[in-house]
Amino acid sequence: VRIALDAMGGDNAPSDPVAGAVQAARELDLAVALVGPRDIVATELARHRANGLSIDVIDAPDVIAMGEHPVQAVRSRPNASMNVAIRLVRDGSADGFVSAGNTGAAMVAALFGLGRVKGVERPALATIFPTLKGHCLILDVGANADCRAEHLFQFAIMGESYARLVLGHPRPVVGLLSNGEEESKGNKLVQDAHPLLRQSSLNFAGNVEGKDIPRGLVDVVVCDGFVGNVLVKLAEGIGELTFSLMREEIGRSPVGVIGALLLRPALRRIRRRVDYQEYGGAPLLGVRGTVIVAHGRSGPRAIRSALRVARQAALAKLPEAFDFRHPSLDGLGSPAPTEAPLETAT
Amino acid sequence: VRIALDAMGGDNAPSDPVAGAVQAARELDLAVALVGPRDIVATELARHRANGLSIDVIDAPDVIAMGEHPVQAVRSRPNASMNVAIRLVRDGSADGFVSAGNTGAAMVAALFGLGRVKGVERPALATIFPTLKGHCLILDVGANADCRAEHLFQFAIMGESYARLVLGHPRPVVGLLSNGEEESKGNKLVQDAHPLLRQSSLNFAGNVEGKDIPRGLVDVVVCDGFVGNVLVKLAEGIGELTFSLMREEIGRSPVGVIGALLLRPALRRIRRRVDYQEYGGAPLLGVRGTVIVAHGRSGPRAIRSALRVARQAALAKLPEAFDFRHPSLDGLGSPAPTEAPLETAT
């Protein structure tokens, strides 16, 4: 398995992506194509003992920066690292793509370069969320701000396949995010989507509420990309708040500081259980190829995790595994003619 | 100031509401009308030393339970405690209403019994959310699952007034919840609402993301009731998850347990800073009267806080303070003819 890694993506590129690639190539059974300006990337790679590892550098002279407008940047710079890396996937010389760069641009580059899977109207970005029982998959978390019920059905199918084939849940339970458990609850979108999911072959648990996510009630949570984005970022903010409050309140007394020292191993274990770096980034599901978007702040360990996940997803041949058949929908009939630009997340 | 309290509302009614009423009447400058079946409530009240306190019992033979369908229950039982209490407000013999019972039913009873403020198409439920800098007000959190841009504008006006007149922010900063900070981000609703808020007289900070809420970037966060409900419940679930993980991981080693003991005062201070019991429930803004909906799990202290907040809100004469004028909207022209049933939250 060979994964194309955007060497210029992320807050600390190229050093963290290159370091993560070296770790991954050393510890996991995979090859990495580092894509970026040849000189810069080769110089960075030379700092590591990478002899004998399956890593090569693929030249891409241009770079797309974090703040750029996704569609414009992707269109105007065909030789940006993301575009070159995606072409490796399209041409079959790489089995997957990983980037910690501009999320919107990575999604657009993947959509334009690879196209959509048959039956998918809107690809979805999925993220892994820690729960009391382990973790669950939430999608969409930012690719599509406005959705229709059929989109949510397609997200459910893709999320279920990913949870089963990549995350290893034997029979994933799928929930529809709503403002109440009863079938009558929800906004119009959720009320329209509920019967579609209920009549499908999915292991559907019905509506779930926000608090059911951390409780681990279901393995896959389906929502539109606006709600998904807001909630994932809220969780990030709550994590920050918790640690800030602890630092502030604990620092107020020497006894507290001693207590915190004694608790350090436990706190470290908790952090590991909720740390995004372990989970390895968000898969973009519904494009024809394996695409993993990592957090902009990804360090080497997070990049390594993203490469590991990309490898697993590539081996699972996800796009071919999706089964969109539905008694009341022509799931496979949706045409995928034009390049409908994704509404993009940050 | 006299507040009508639904003595039968909440998981632990009538004992917690009555205990909270006694605390409030003793410690705060207010009178409480306890509304519920006279015998039950009087028996409960007799357990407290309430002599000399401004508490009286108003008979209401019926009760609306937690799981009941709001509109149906409110319509079919005019003598339920909620309906009787709301009539006290309508007739001017009480200045505000507090209930920890069925949230949807409390909102419906208030809307049907009091009607809407002129200029308000949809009343909104607002909740206080802890932040790094104190707290902020989020609305709507569950009264309206599907909204239009003008509704969000009205929420913003009501939230700003509440934050200024009741919470004491001199010039509250208002943010529009979105999936990105840029003005171009958002679902269709947010993109429509953004210019309305920008052109208004509000102190508008533009779009805010989920993570900006706990960071305390703004004092008032405006969103539709579906998103608001999901995020408030998610935060509740994350709080539970955090405490469960801590209990689990700390319990693994004796050193951890000792550390936790030393940290207890700090953890207690943190808990107090994020505890809903301090904040005293969610105001329903936009009905003609003061209405505070408290959490179903409210203990006596939370009920006391809710009564305190109801008193402040009643003194602020909020419904008269809302100013919906807008350069491009006929803010005061919206008619309020029919009883548009609230979509209700749990």
XYZ file of C-alpha atoms in Angstrom, chain A residues 151-324:
174
model
C -27.994 12.991 1.488
C -28.361 11.954 5.106
C -29.301 8.457 3.946
C -26.161 8.312 1.827
C -24.074 9.574 4.748
C -25.546 6.802 6.889
C -24.615 4.111 4.364
C -21.081 5.436 3.962
C -20.578 5.893 7.687
C -21.864 2.409 8.426
C -19.474 0.888 5.880
C -16.550 2.852 7.264
C -17.354 1.892 10.863
C -17.629 -1.761 9.854
C -14.758 -2.121 7.410
C -12.230 0.325 8.803
C -13.081 0.864 12.470
C -13.953 -2.772 13.064
C -17.489 -2.540 14.458
C -19.114 -5.834 13.390
C -22.644 -4.404 13.051
C -22.551 -0.657 13.592
C -25.575 1.008 15.160
C -26.606 4.165 13.316
C -28.369 7.134 14.945
C -29.935 10.245 13.439
C -29.008 13.375 15.374
C -32.073 15.272 16.533
C -33.470 17.535 19.225
C -35.386 14.704 20.849
C -35.559 10.931 20.727
C -39.139 10.602 19.573
C -39.696 9.990 15.894
C -41.814 13.143 15.745
C -38.889 15.325 16.865
C -36.429 17.047 14.587
C -36.283 19.837 12.086
C -37.808 19.257 8.676
C -34.654 17.598 7.361
C -34.526 15.081 10.201
C -38.233 14.333 9.969
C -37.794 13.627 6.260
C -34.696 11.510 6.777
C -36.051 9.414 9.641
C -38.358 7.169 7.550
C -35.661 6.708 4.908
C -33.269 5.385 7.524
C -35.926 3.326 9.258
C -36.890 1.570 6.030
C -33.285 0.860 5.065
C -31.215 -2.220 5.799
C -29.199 -0.269 8.365
C -29.057 -1.155 12.044
C -30.924 2.055 12.817
C -31.419 3.156 16.433
C -33.686 6.094 15.621
C -33.105 9.654 16.727
C -30.315 10.422 19.149
C -29.737 13.610 21.113
C -26.535 15.556 21.633
C -25.888 13.962 25.001
C -26.163 10.472 23.525
C -22.983 11.021 21.476
C -20.497 11.114 24.388
C -22.502 8.391 26.099
C -21.637 6.100 23.197
C -25.216 5.116 22.450
C -24.508 4.564 18.744
C -21.504 3.868 16.523
C -22.439 6.220 13.692
C -24.129 9.622 14.072
C -25.677 11.178 10.979
C -26.309 14.920 10.644
C -25.965 17.755 8.176
C -22.550 19.357 7.802
C -23.526 22.585 9.522
C -24.647 20.906 12.738
C -21.757 18.439 12.567
C -19.197 21.189 12.182
C -20.657 23.239 15.028
C -20.728 20.305 17.402
C -17.246 19.019 16.661
C -15.826 22.497 17.168
C -17.891 22.993 20.320
C -16.400 19.786 21.710
C -12.932 21.073 20.884
C -13.728 24.308 22.727
C -15.136 22.496 25.747
C -11.955 20.426 25.941
C -9.895 23.624 25.973
C -12.196 25.179 28.579
C -11.919 22.154 30.845
C -8.136 22.155 30.786
C -7.966 25.940 31.265
C -10.319 25.839 34.245
C -8.344 23.003 35.776
C -5.061 24.833 35.332
C -6.555 27.996 36.804
C -8.282 26.435 39.795
C -5.566 23.925 40.603
C -2.900 26.637 40.556
C -4.691 28.491 43.356
C -3.339 26.297 46.124
C -0.137 24.338 46.753
C -2.207 21.362 47.838
C -3.963 21.469 44.487
C -0.635 21.467 42.670
C 0.519 18.403 44.595
C -2.785 16.709 43.897
C -2.374 17.448 40.207
C 1.110 15.962 40.215
C -0.215 12.754 41.734
C -3.014 12.710 39.179
C -0.739 13.244 36.234
C -0.706 9.626 35.002
C -4.496 9.418 35.200
C -4.925 12.732 33.394
C -2.512 11.557 30.727
C -4.576 8.397 30.213
C -7.748 10.484 29.911
C -6.110 12.785 27.420
C -5.043 9.830 25.341
C -8.609 8.514 25.314
C -9.998 11.777 23.994
C -7.046 12.877 21.872
C -7.678 13.453 18.186
C -4.039 12.614 17.440
C -4.786 8.966 18.096
C -7.638 8.853 15.655
C -5.804 9.949 12.597
C -7.970 12.423 10.813
C -11.277 12.608 9.064
C -12.090 10.484 6.010
C -13.817 12.196 3.104
C -16.352 9.558 2.114
C -17.994 9.385 -1.279
C -15.134 10.350 -3.570
C -13.536 7.694 -5.779
C -10.493 6.993 -3.669
C -9.223 7.056 -0.108
C -8.899 10.585 1.270
C -8.024 11.435 4.867
C -8.026 15.025 6.087
C -5.965 15.504 9.230
C -6.228 18.358 11.729
C -4.122 21.400 10.866
C -2.335 21.057 14.185
C -1.356 17.440 13.517
C 2.042 16.542 14.919
C 4.123 13.602 13.645
C 2.108 11.127 15.697
C -1.188 12.387 14.269
C 0.229 12.195 10.739
C 1.362 8.645 11.401
C -2.158 7.775 12.622
C -3.673 9.358 9.515
C -1.393 7.294 7.288
C -2.317 4.158 9.211
C -6.019 4.893 8.786
C -5.540 5.672 5.082
C -3.851 2.308 4.670
C -6.745 0.499 6.362
C -9.317 2.387 4.323
C -7.463 1.669 1.081
C -7.304 -2.040 1.906
C -11.039 -2.058 2.649
C -11.759 -0.696 -0.852
C -14.517 1.418 0.624
C -15.946 3.132 -2.461
C -16.758 -0.273 -3.921
C -18.279 -1.471 -0.663
C -21.014 1.159 -0.386
C -24.449 -0.271 -1.048
C -26.995 2.467 -1.600
